[in-house]
Amino acid sequence: MAALTPYQSWGRYPRALPAGVRSLRFRDQPLPRVAGSVLPFGNGRSYGDSCLNNGGTLLATRGLDRFLAFDPATGLIRCEAGVLLSEILSLTVGGGWFLPVTPGTRYVTVGGAIANDVHGKNHHLAGTFGHQVIRLELLRSSGERLRCGPTERADLFAATIGGLGLTGLITWAEFRLKRIANPYVQVERTRFDHLDGFFELALGADREHEYTVAWIDCLASGRHLGRGIYLAGNHAAPTCEDAPRPPGRAPSIPFDPPLSLIATPTLRAFNEIFYRKQPRRPTNGVEHFAPFFYPLDGIGQWNRIYGPKGFLQYQSVVPMSAGRDATRAMLACIAGSGQGSFLSVLKVFGDRPAAGLLSFPRPGVTLALDFPYKGRATLRLFETLDTLVAQAGGAIYPAKDAHMSPRLFAAGYPRVDEFRRHLDPAFSSSFWRRVTGAVA
Amino acid sequence: MSTRVLIVGATSAIAEALARRYAAQGATLFLAARHTERAAAIADDLRVRGAAMVEVGAYDATVPDRAEALVAAAWEALGGLDVALIAHGSLPDQAACAASAALTRRELEVNLISVIDLLTPLASRMQAAGCGTLAVIGSVAGDRGRQSNYVYGTAKGALAIFLQGLAHRLAPAGVRVLTIKPGFVDTPMTAAFPKGPLWASPDRVARDIQRAIARGTHICYTPWFWRWIMLVIRLIPAAIFHRTQL
């Protein structure tokens, strides 16, 4: 096993050892000349191996963390690719500007958000992060600096959105923030007792609410299968009073426990309590944006609770026509296995056409869970889930994947051949080699 | 009125982190650096982060006789200076220096003489103005000569003595002189090293510097524990010290 370096993925599985790490600090720097392939590495919040380059070189981009321009009148922002979403929020929330699309952690870089074409709880209205990007600069290994956007080198742009860092180095990007009146969110929480309850709520609430998502109890089975809590939120009105205080400094898991702290009995109890804690009747309240959008950012280094073997995330999307049955079958399979996660997430994606050739979000229902890595037992479960996803005509999210087969990748990403034309010849990743059989 | 800050060596990670802290408070800044394009990228960023005004000037520590003009340009652009931070430097290859007196001299010029060239006109102007802080990045390496980097240590050690005298001279005028002694700093240049508890982020170091400037201290070890580590290292008798690889 490779030694622990600071350059692991968030799931810490699989391990990979780069031959070298080159830190970039200024966007006018040329790409380093190295033998073998390179891959940009932002803040390491991808779960699997899409941010890893075993035996190759990582280009650490966190040093590219400058703003180029921000117009507080229009919300137009331009920044380097290594800026974290949290750094944008710190700068702009006070002035009434919020991210147009945000994933469940704010500790991702702008470059990473583009390269994985991340989505948020407002996908049904806003699409993905890539839909928000107006322009970006791509530094290719040929030395060319190419500006691209929806109307400028649109084909290269579409390859770079969701392009997993394989089309070159994004040096900066420009996008527009959205107006908010204050840092608060009006949230409605509704408990549902089974999967059908989720779909009823999703069909109604997605029309009225900007942000929707459900937490589900992935260990519940039988008539409780797919029970959970539906969250629907909107940015609070300007008149919002009794505003809650922002959360204080996040506690952190200070060290690596010698083994996973996630055991089935604790999981079962946690999920039961989490579900029961929610009153039967819908509740409505105002929350600070941070716990609403980023519940897990509240615990620093939470990935450590899974112990040294790490964990895998499984996020799939299946078309709506097959969504109900496929989701039911997957949940039954997971509940039966006794493996599962603290926070399982279910959401219905909107039907906006994808921004990128390899974008994951597409019309349908998406399920995300994490699993402590338990060797063959985990991989066997994943194989069963893969079969269900494949039968339903679905796909797996590369940013969270460490296991999918080349066949499932090809089936889920039919535009991969078109994408291949825009690959930068010097760029590669552990993920890419795994799912395409390419050589380093 | 906003704080007027000159930063020489503005593209260094510590200097940039400090500049961001001043920018967030609405300061006006003058950035001097060899790579003016990179300093301009930093200046754009500082404007977004709240700086009232940022100017950029070219400065190369290896070219003599530029210091006076740089100080005059910054003084004029900002209408006087409240803080001047000297942050430029180079980390010599000790083995190469041991084999070359010429290289040793060049390293001393960059890390010591060029700094004195800047401090002399800055001190005169601040003395006449009757206020201001001169903050200079030294190093814990200047506290005791060690076989692994004594050319760098010599420059930083001599600089510390110079600053001590300067502080003495300028005290009656109300001008403060601050010697900063950082330990290991986790800059992008050292990103690939596994970090132990002795490593500090540039922002942590910048926070300590800003606080030391505000308080008017004379010597700032950052993080604080380096004061005690270096005390121990200074106290080790030579007979024992010479047997170590430090």
XYZ file of C-alpha atoms in Angstrom:
686
model
C 0.000 0.000 0.000
C 1.243 3.443 -0.829
C 2.250 5.696 2.036
C -0.186 8.370 3.080
C 0.598 11.583 1.278
C -1.420 14.778 1.520
C -2.639 13.952 -1.986
C -5.348 11.412 -1.307
C -8.916 11.556 -2.469
C -11.669 12.280 0.038
C -12.746 8.646 0.291
C -9.124 7.575 0.788
C -9.820 4.591 -1.418
C -8.088 3.646 -3.614
C -4.647 4.778 -2.546
C -2.406 6.154 -5.232
C 1.110 7.487 -5.216
C 1.959 10.266 -7.631
C 5.496 10.240 -9.001
C 5.598 13.933 -8.167
C 3.597 16.965 -7.174
C 4.179 20.366 -8.773
C 2.604 23.347 -7.100
C 1.307 26.118 -9.284
C 1.243 29.567 -7.764
C 0.867 31.988 -10.649
C -1.399 31.595 -13.623
C 1.253 32.904 -16.029
C 3.519 29.947 -15.171
C 3.978 27.416 -17.949
C 3.033 23.810 -17.231
C 5.994 21.969 -15.729
C 7.876 19.706 -18.097
C 7.741 16.233 -16.627
C 7.986 12.697 -17.865
C 4.639 10.909 -17.836
C 1.199 12.386 -17.467
C -0.084 15.296 -15.389
C -3.435 15.924 -13.682
C -4.706 19.037 -11.899
C -5.429 18.445 -8.194
C -7.522 21.039 -6.370
C -8.680 20.511 -2.821
C -9.035 16.725 -2.983
C -12.781 16.478 -2.376
C -13.425 14.002 -5.158
C -14.158 10.695 -3.468
C -12.575 8.107 -5.725
C -9.718 8.174 -8.207
C -10.769 10.910 -10.634
C -8.414 13.318 -8.790
C -5.554 10.809 -8.590
C -2.733 10.087 -10.997
C -0.916 6.996 -9.813
C 2.651 7.093 -11.115
C 2.102 10.450 -12.817
C 2.420 14.057 -11.690
C -0.208 16.093 -9.879
C -0.468 19.814 -10.556
C -1.490 21.260 -7.202
C -3.700 24.245 -7.994
C -4.567 25.644 -4.564
C -1.845 28.273 -5.015
C -3.950 29.760 -7.831
C -6.357 31.385 -5.402
C -6.717 34.970 -6.592
C -9.713 36.945 -7.687
C -9.327 38.735 -10.999
C -12.414 40.880 -10.756
C -15.725 41.118 -8.960
C -18.472 43.585 -9.782
C -20.663 44.070 -6.690
C -23.297 45.744 -8.877
C -23.844 42.833 -11.278
C -22.429 39.846 -9.364
C -20.040 38.987 -12.194
C -16.965 37.297 -10.745
C -13.732 36.123 -12.302
C -11.232 34.110 -10.264
C -8.388 31.652 -10.536
C -9.198 27.963 -10.595
C -7.764 27.180 -7.155
C -10.156 29.499 -5.288
C -12.437 27.571 -2.938
C -16.183 28.120 -3.090
C -15.959 28.921 0.649
C -13.566 31.776 -0.175
C -16.047 33.200 -2.669
C -18.840 32.998 -0.096
C -16.693 34.771 2.541
C -16.108 37.583 0.112
C -19.597 38.005 -1.316
C -22.353 36.847 1.060
C -22.140 40.006 3.159
C -22.762 42.053 0.031
C -25.787 39.974 -0.960
C -24.340 37.534 -3.508
C -24.474 33.744 -3.397
C -23.186 30.902 -5.544
C -25.610 30.159 -8.384
C -25.027 26.421 -7.887
C -23.242 24.774 -4.990
C -22.439 21.162 -4.127
C -22.799 19.771 -0.590
C -19.374 20.978 0.486
C -17.997 24.480 0.020
C -14.413 23.218 0.241
C -14.045 22.522 -3.461
C -12.091 24.635 -5.896
C -13.704 26.475 -8.779
C -11.618 24.385 -11.178
C -12.838 21.203 -9.507
C -16.444 22.381 -9.597
C -16.113 22.891 -13.362
C -14.117 19.738 -14.084
C -16.728 17.625 -12.287
C -19.656 19.793 -13.414
C -21.048 19.682 -9.885
C -24.724 20.124 -9.100
C -26.676 21.253 -6.093
C -30.092 21.182 -4.537
C -31.345 23.578 -7.237
C -30.493 21.416 -10.227
C -34.161 21.290 -11.254
C -34.080 25.061 -11.812
C -30.478 26.134 -12.349
C -28.757 23.135 -13.911
C -25.135 22.527 -12.985
C -22.121 24.675 -12.124
C -20.995 24.379 -15.728
C -24.198 26.073 -16.888
C -23.153 29.159 -14.940
C -19.709 29.534 -16.482
C -19.425 32.354 -18.992
C -15.774 32.005 -19.864
C -12.648 30.209 -18.782
C -9.012 29.934 -19.799
C -7.506 26.581 -20.557
C -3.751 26.061 -20.545
C -2.848 23.157 -22.815
C 0.363 21.172 -22.699
C 1.190 22.666 -26.122
C 1.600 25.971 -24.264
C -1.522 27.453 -25.845
C -3.853 29.441 -23.645
C -7.342 29.047 -25.001
C -10.309 31.089 -23.907
C -13.520 29.184 -24.196
C -17.162 29.579 -23.320
C -20.636 28.670 -24.538
C -20.077 30.708 -27.709
C -16.279 30.652 -27.991
C -14.619 27.307 -28.821
C -17.900 25.821 -27.642
C -16.837 22.246 -28.385
C -13.693 22.470 -26.263
C -15.742 24.236 -23.594
C -18.306 21.403 -23.565
C -15.478 18.898 -23.196
C -13.911 20.853 -20.330
C -17.181 21.153 -18.359
C -17.286 17.851 -16.534
C -14.057 16.937 -18.330
C -12.393 15.644 -15.157
C -9.320 17.843 -15.656
C -8.298 15.949 -18.771
C -8.587 18.693 -21.388
C -5.870 20.913 -19.913
C -5.424 23.144 -16.894
C -8.218 25.608 -16.159
C -6.390 28.731 -14.988
C -9.369 31.038 -14.367
C -13.103 31.150 -14.874
C -15.850 33.727 -14.989
C -19.429 33.258 -13.829
C -22.305 35.212 -12.370
C -23.390 35.047 -8.729
C -27.016 35.263 -7.663
C -28.662 37.970 -5.539
C -29.725 37.146 -2.009
C -31.281 39.443 0.565
C -29.505 37.872 3.556
C -27.559 34.729 4.501
C -30.682 32.808 5.531
C -32.789 30.083 4.016
C -36.465 29.389 4.669
C -36.633 25.601 5.019
C -39.585 23.262 5.067
C -38.946 19.733 6.369
C -41.403 16.962 5.744
C -41.145 13.396 6.962
C -42.164 10.682 4.508
C -42.750 7.079 5.487
C -41.796 5.281 2.285
C -40.359 5.838 -1.170
C -43.685 6.741 -2.799
C -43.971 9.574 -0.288
C -40.708 10.954 -1.642
C -41.908 10.993 -5.220
C -45.184 12.690 -4.271
C -43.295 15.408 -2.429
C -40.707 15.798 -5.166
C -43.334 16.358 -7.828
C -45.024 19.087 -5.795
C -42.191 20.803 -3.985
C -39.764 21.104 -6.881
C -42.129 23.578 -8.507
C -42.357 25.845 -5.488
C -38.884 25.578 -4.004
C -35.535 26.574 -5.328
C -33.689 23.940 -3.285
C -34.931 20.418 -2.712
C -33.295 17.246 -1.463
C -34.183 14.292 0.733
C -32.217 12.482 3.435
C -33.212 8.864 3.580
C -32.793 6.022 6.029
C -31.036 3.519 3.824
C -31.331 0.726 6.377
C -35.125 0.803 6.625
C -36.832 -2.044 4.781
C -40.243 -3.515 4.105
C -43.032 -0.986 4.251
C -40.576 1.627 5.562
C -38.298 1.242 2.567
C -37.110 4.650 1.412
C -38.454 6.592 4.399
C -36.802 9.881 5.117
C -37.021 13.625 5.393
C -37.727 15.958 2.535
C -36.036 19.354 2.650
C -37.321 22.204 0.537
C -35.823 25.671 0.825
C -35.815 29.138 -0.612
C -33.544 32.073 0.142
C -35.204 34.025 2.956
C -37.139 37.195 2.206
C -35.555 40.615 2.865
C -37.856 41.089 5.842
C -36.649 37.927 7.539
C -36.452 38.442 11.304
C -35.382 36.162 14.189
C -32.437 35.170 12.043
C -30.260 32.448 13.557
C -26.603 33.068 14.287
C -24.086 31.651 11.883
C -22.496 28.442 13.173
C -19.242 28.804 15.090
C -15.905 27.217 14.386
C -16.257 23.682 13.096
C -15.110 20.856 15.340
C -12.767 18.475 13.571
C -11.893 14.779 13.742
C -8.382 15.337 15.102
C -6.679 12.069 14.178
C -7.124 8.841 12.256
C -8.892 6.229 14.339
C -7.264 2.807 13.908
C -10.480 1.345 12.529
C -13.757 2.487 11.115
C -16.158 4.033 13.599
C -19.064 3.122 11.365
C -20.612 -0.144 12.481
C -24.019 -1.393 11.461
C -25.654 -1.075 14.928
C -24.564 2.562 15.362
C -25.669 3.304 11.829
C -29.050 1.761 12.408
C -29.512 3.702 15.641
C -28.343 6.953 14.056
C -30.685 6.638 11.117
C -33.590 5.685 13.364
C -33.005 8.701 15.632
C -32.452 11.021 12.708
C -35.752 9.950 11.238
C -37.717 9.963 14.529
C -36.361 13.348 15.550
C -38.306 14.890 12.743
C -41.924 15.605 13.743
C -44.677 13.929 11.764
C -46.056 17.258 10.602
C -44.029 19.424 8.254
C -41.978 22.115 9.967
C -40.963 25.441 8.583
C -38.103 27.580 9.827
C -35.284 29.923 8.983
C -31.719 28.597 8.955
C -28.305 30.021 8.268
C -27.189 28.939 4.816
C -24.159 27.007 6.061
C -25.856 24.069 7.856
C -28.529 23.915 5.147
C -26.180 23.674 2.190
C -23.161 22.165 3.894
C -24.262 19.873 6.743
C -21.060 17.839 6.618
C -18.726 20.840 6.478
C -19.729 21.260 10.133
C -17.324 18.466 11.055
C -13.801 18.957 9.747
C -12.138 15.860 8.241
C -15.283 13.770 8.683
C -13.864 11.279 6.200
C -11.630 10.024 9.015
C -14.529 8.339 10.806
C -14.346 5.578 8.231
C -10.921 4.585 9.471
C -7.751 3.815 7.559
C -9.423 1.626 4.929
C -11.469 4.578 3.719
C -14.884 4.521 2.129
C -16.601 4.577 -1.212
C -19.433 6.728 -2.366
C -22.060 5.419 -4.720
C -23.987 8.036 -6.632
C -26.167 7.008 -9.520
C -28.793 8.603 -11.693
C -31.566 6.689 -13.451
C -34.169 8.060 -15.863
C -37.519 8.999 -14.343
C -39.428 6.321 -16.253
C -37.483 3.612 -14.443
C -36.675 5.774 -11.434
C -39.196 4.530 -8.935
C -38.599 0.835 -9.504
C -34.848 1.065 -9.843
C -34.525 3.177 -6.693
C -36.729 0.777 -4.790
C -34.651 -2.180 -5.939
C -31.383 -0.449 -5.036
C -32.600 0.527 -1.594
C -33.868 -2.993 -0.939
C -30.506 -4.330 -1.954
C -28.632 -1.912 0.336
C -30.962 -2.458 3.302
C -30.540 -6.190 2.842
C -26.766 -5.911 2.821
C -26.754 -4.042 6.151
C -24.121 -1.688 4.747
C -24.924 1.940 4.308
C -24.239 5.480 5.251
C -25.162 8.194 7.699
C -26.567 10.483 5.110
C -28.114 8.977 2.047
C -29.375 11.497 -0.414
C -32.188 11.315 -2.928
C -33.039 14.030 -5.428
C -34.869 14.508 -8.693
C -32.787 16.236 -11.358
C -34.337 18.742 -13.738
C -34.399 18.195 -17.482
C -32.023 20.894 -18.633
C -29.645 19.518 -21.284
C -26.184 18.800 -19.886
C -23.537 21.512 -20.134
C -20.686 19.094 -20.721
C -19.986 16.007 -22.799
C -19.277 13.970 -19.663
C -21.668 15.741 -17.274
C -23.239 13.402 -14.768
C -26.562 15.165 -14.028
C -29.360 14.281 -16.429
C -33.133 14.015 -16.133
C -34.040 11.397 -13.561
C -33.626 10.501 -9.947
C -30.244 10.439 -8.228
C -29.275 8.434 -5.177
C -26.041 8.978 -3.242
C -24.671 6.990 -0.325
C -21.331 6.195 1.191
C -20.096 2.829 2.319
C -17.160 1.983 4.561
C -14.765 -0.065 2.499
C -15.140 -3.664 3.596
C -13.328 -5.340 0.751
C -15.197 -7.940 -1.276
C -18.515 -7.465 0.536
C -18.634 -3.830 -0.564
C -17.549 -4.566 -4.109
C -20.133 -7.361 -4.421
C -22.875 -4.967 -3.326
C -21.647 -2.426 -5.867
C -21.766 -5.012 -8.636
C -25.421 -5.686 -7.834
C -26.176 -1.966 -7.771
C -24.332 -1.532 -11.070
C -26.547 -4.133 -12.670
C -29.669 -2.291 -11.504
C -28.310 1.032 -12.761
C -27.328 -0.452 -16.101
C -30.731 -2.100 -16.567
C -32.444 1.207 -15.855
C -30.244 3.012 -18.400
C -28.517 5.077 -15.708
C -25.017 6.294 -14.939
C -22.524 6.591 -12.076
C -20.923 9.902 -10.989
C -17.170 9.888 -11.839
C -16.338 12.418 -9.083
C -17.532 9.886 -6.524
C -16.501 6.678 -8.180
C -13.723 4.208 -7.494
C -15.094 1.033 -8.967
C -17.254 1.295 -12.101
C -16.425 -0.932 -15.046
C -15.381 0.366 -18.472
C -18.616 -1.063 -19.833
C -20.818 0.844 -17.397
C -18.847 4.019 -18.053
C -19.282 3.671 -21.813
C -23.000 3.008 -21.398
C -23.520 5.953 -19.068
C -21.421 8.400 -21.078
C -22.299 7.884 -24.747
C -20.464 11.053 -25.850
C -17.101 9.785 -24.638
C -15.742 9.393 -28.182
C -16.572 12.998 -28.934
C -14.860 13.925 -25.653
C -11.739 11.979 -26.541
C -10.962 14.381 -29.399
C -10.408 17.169 -26.853
C -8.205 15.265 -24.435
C -4.888 16.946 -23.795
C -2.255 14.345 -24.697
C -0.204 15.093 -21.567
C -3.134 14.755 -19.164
C -4.437 11.569 -17.610
C -5.841 10.208 -14.352
C -6.140 6.941 -12.492
C -9.886 7.112 -13.138
C -9.506 7.650 -16.864
C -7.087 4.761 -17.281
C -9.377 2.522 -15.237
C -12.591 3.234 -17.140
C -11.101 3.417 -20.650
C -8.221 0.994 -20.425
C -5.885 3.762 -21.617
C -2.207 3.413 -20.790
C -0.417 6.004 -18.682
C -7.481 57.124 6.952
C -6.516 53.780 5.528
C -3.172 52.219 6.386
C -0.458 52.880 3.800
C 1.651 49.771 3.229
C 4.753 49.149 1.106
C 5.620 45.502 0.498
C 8.928 44.610 -1.119
C 9.074 41.046 -2.393
C 5.300 41.131 -2.754
C 4.986 37.837 -4.635
C 6.248 35.750 -1.715
C 3.570 33.646 -0.037
C 3.919 35.328 3.363
C 3.903 38.805 1.835
C 0.798 38.005 -0.189
C -1.022 36.624 2.856
C -0.191 39.783 4.815
C -1.262 41.993 1.912
C -4.659 40.226 1.860
C -5.125 40.942 5.554
C -4.391 44.631 5.044
C -6.552 44.732 1.911
C -9.526 43.327 3.844
C -9.162 46.325 6.159
C -9.255 48.752 3.247
C -5.541 49.612 3.193
C -3.693 51.298 0.339
C -0.750 49.264 -0.869
C 2.371 49.564 -2.986
C 3.691 46.201 -4.191
C 7.299 45.965 -5.296
C 8.471 42.805 -7.017
C 10.747 41.486 -9.702
C 7.829 39.845 -11.573
C 5.582 42.850 -12.068
C 3.041 40.777 -14.020
C 2.613 38.489 -11.029
C 2.484 41.454 -8.668
C -0.245 42.893 -10.920
C -2.250 39.655 -10.553
C -1.890 39.998 -6.787
C -2.913 43.667 -7.012
C -6.155 42.760 -8.856
C -6.924 40.228 -6.155
C -6.261 42.746 -3.374
C -8.618 45.248 -4.997
C -11.397 42.634 -5.043
C -10.638 41.857 -1.401
C -11.193 45.453 -0.368
C -7.959 47.422 -0.797
C -8.646 51.133 -1.316
C -5.801 51.406 -3.817
C -2.959 49.186 -5.018
C 0.094 50.277 -7.010
C 2.770 48.055 -8.461
C 6.442 48.886 -8.923
C 9.378 46.951 -10.349
C 12.200 46.080 -7.981
C 15.073 43.637 -8.404
C 17.242 43.034 -5.352
C 20.137 41.883 -7.541
C 20.350 45.254 -9.271
C 22.068 47.818 -7.020
C 21.097 51.482 -6.705
C 17.360 50.960 -7.200
C 16.350 51.164 -3.556
C 16.261 54.937 -3.186
C 14.084 55.383 -6.273
C 11.710 52.644 -5.197
C 11.240 54.129 -1.738
C 10.628 57.568 -3.256
C 8.077 56.158 -5.720
C 6.161 54.311 -3.005
C 6.280 57.287 -0.637
C 4.909 59.550 -3.313
C 2.251 57.123 -4.570
C 0.794 56.541 -1.106
C 1.498 60.000 0.325
C 3.757 58.593 3.043
C 4.031 55.152 4.621
C 2.677 53.619 7.799
C 4.158 50.165 7.269
C 7.015 48.921 5.125
C 7.467 45.158 4.947
C 10.667 43.833 3.406
C 9.954 40.248 2.403
C 12.272 39.435 -0.481
C 15.111 36.973 -0.191
C 16.638 33.879 -1.661
C 17.512 30.545 -0.137
C 21.137 29.857 -1.073
C 22.577 26.482 -1.966
C 24.922 26.143 1.007
C 27.202 23.570 -0.619
C 27.637 25.767 -3.702
C 28.347 28.781 -1.506
C 30.938 26.834 0.463
C 32.799 26.321 -2.808
C 32.458 29.865 -4.147
C 33.233 33.149 -2.442
C 31.612 34.992 -5.361
C 28.351 33.133 -4.905
C 28.489 33.721 -1.147
C 28.908 37.434 -1.788
C 25.963 37.468 -4.193
C 23.731 35.755 -1.637
C 24.781 38.222 1.052
C 23.990 41.068 -1.318
C 20.453 39.811 -1.977
C 19.631 38.806 1.593
C 21.465 41.534 3.511
C 22.876 44.477 1.531
C 19.809 45.033 -0.641
C 17.647 45.088 2.489
C 19.916 47.670 4.140
C 19.803 49.689 0.911
C 16.026 49.894 1.337
C 16.020 50.422 5.087
C 18.339 53.400 5.001
C 16.104 55.748 2.973
C 12.968 54.324 4.608
C 14.387 55.018 8.064
C 15.261 58.611 7.173
C 11.834 59.332 5.764
C 9.991 57.737 8.660
C 12.244 59.462 11.171
C 11.398 62.801 9.590
C 7.702 61.941 9.516
C 7.846 60.846 13.152
C 5.857 57.635 12.666
C 5.757 54.308 10.862
C 6.809 50.698 11.221
C 9.671 48.943 9.457
C 8.963 45.215 9.397
C 11.609 42.886 8.024
C 11.430 39.148 7.470
C 14.488 37.574 9.010
C 14.728 33.933 9.975
C 15.312 31.615 12.880
C 18.377 30.618 10.822
C 19.978 33.910 11.928
C 20.006 32.872 15.592
C 22.880 30.432 15.352
C 25.265 29.520 12.562
C 24.761 25.939 11.450
C 26.674 23.916 8.871
C 23.565 23.318 6.769
C 22.849 26.974 5.886
C 25.218 29.458 7.492
C 25.459 31.814 4.523
C 21.712 32.443 4.739
C 22.072 32.480 8.532
C 24.832 35.085 8.320
C 22.694 37.416 6.225
C 19.703 37.046 8.537
C 21.841 37.274 11.694
C 23.649 40.422 10.543
C 20.319 41.861 9.492
C 18.951 41.252 12.990
C 21.848 43.217 14.515
C 21.353 46.025 11.987
C 17.660 46.172 12.857
C 18.446 46.204 16.555
C 20.599 49.298 16.089
C 18.050 50.887 13.792
C 15.307 50.289 16.353
C 17.480 51.967 18.983
C 18.133 54.949 16.725
C 14.495 55.399 15.642
C 12.788 54.836 18.997
C 12.897 58.519 20.028
C 11.267 59.475 16.704
C 8.353 57.100 17.347
C 9.315 54.777 14.507
C 9.032 51.053 15.213
C 11.331 48.354 13.862
C 10.140 44.744 13.818
C 12.325 41.706 13.138
C 10.228 38.718 12.044
C 11.647 35.241 12.548
C 9.511 32.573 10.900
C 10.192 28.860 11.230
C 8.939 26.289 8.691
C 6.227 27.769 6.487
C 3.844 25.678 4.410
C 4.049 27.593 1.159
C 3.043 26.198 -2.222
C 6.770 25.679 -2.778
C 6.834 23.082 -0.017
C 3.422 21.563 -0.793
C 4.730 18.069 -1.456
C 6.457 17.702 1.933
C 4.555 15.857 4.612
C 3.840 18.452 7.301
C 4.625 17.978 10.958
C 3.322 20.080 13.834
C 6.187 22.582 13.382
C 4.811 23.775 10.037
C 2.711 26.911 9.846
C 0.601 28.316 7.035
C 1.585 31.629 5.397
C -1.665 33.065 6.700
C -0.837 32.076 10.272
C 2.555 33.764 9.895
C 0.891 36.817 8.342
C -1.553 37.011 11.238
C 1.328 36.999 13.722
C 3.150 39.695 11.753
C 0.094 41.924 11.561
C -0.488 41.525 15.273
C 3.169 42.279 16.087
C 3.008 45.430 13.935
C -0.166 46.560 15.697
C 1.334 45.931 19.135
C 4.688 47.493 18.368
C 6.808 44.495 19.373
C 10.436 44.360 18.265
C 10.964 40.668 17.648
C 8.324 38.263 16.427
C 9.013 34.537 16.331
C 6.248 32.914 14.320
C 4.695 30.633 15.328
C 5.554 31.578 18.937
C 7.195 28.275 19.914
C 10.240 29.007 17.746
C 11.415 31.471 20.400
C 11.894 28.526 22.779
C 13.221 26.121 20.183
C 15.878 28.668 19.180
C 16.680 29.433 22.811
C 17.539 25.771 23.305
C 19.539 25.641 20.079
C 21.535 28.746 21.078
C 22.299 27.248 24.499
C 23.721 23.952 23.279
C 27.499 24.056 23.921
C 29.642 24.020 20.776
C 31.336 20.754 21.779
C 27.972 18.996 21.615
C 26.529 21.127 18.784
C 29.416 20.207 16.478
C 28.476 16.564 16.693
C 25.000 17.224 15.286
C 23.926 17.435 11.661
C 21.711 20.511 12.199
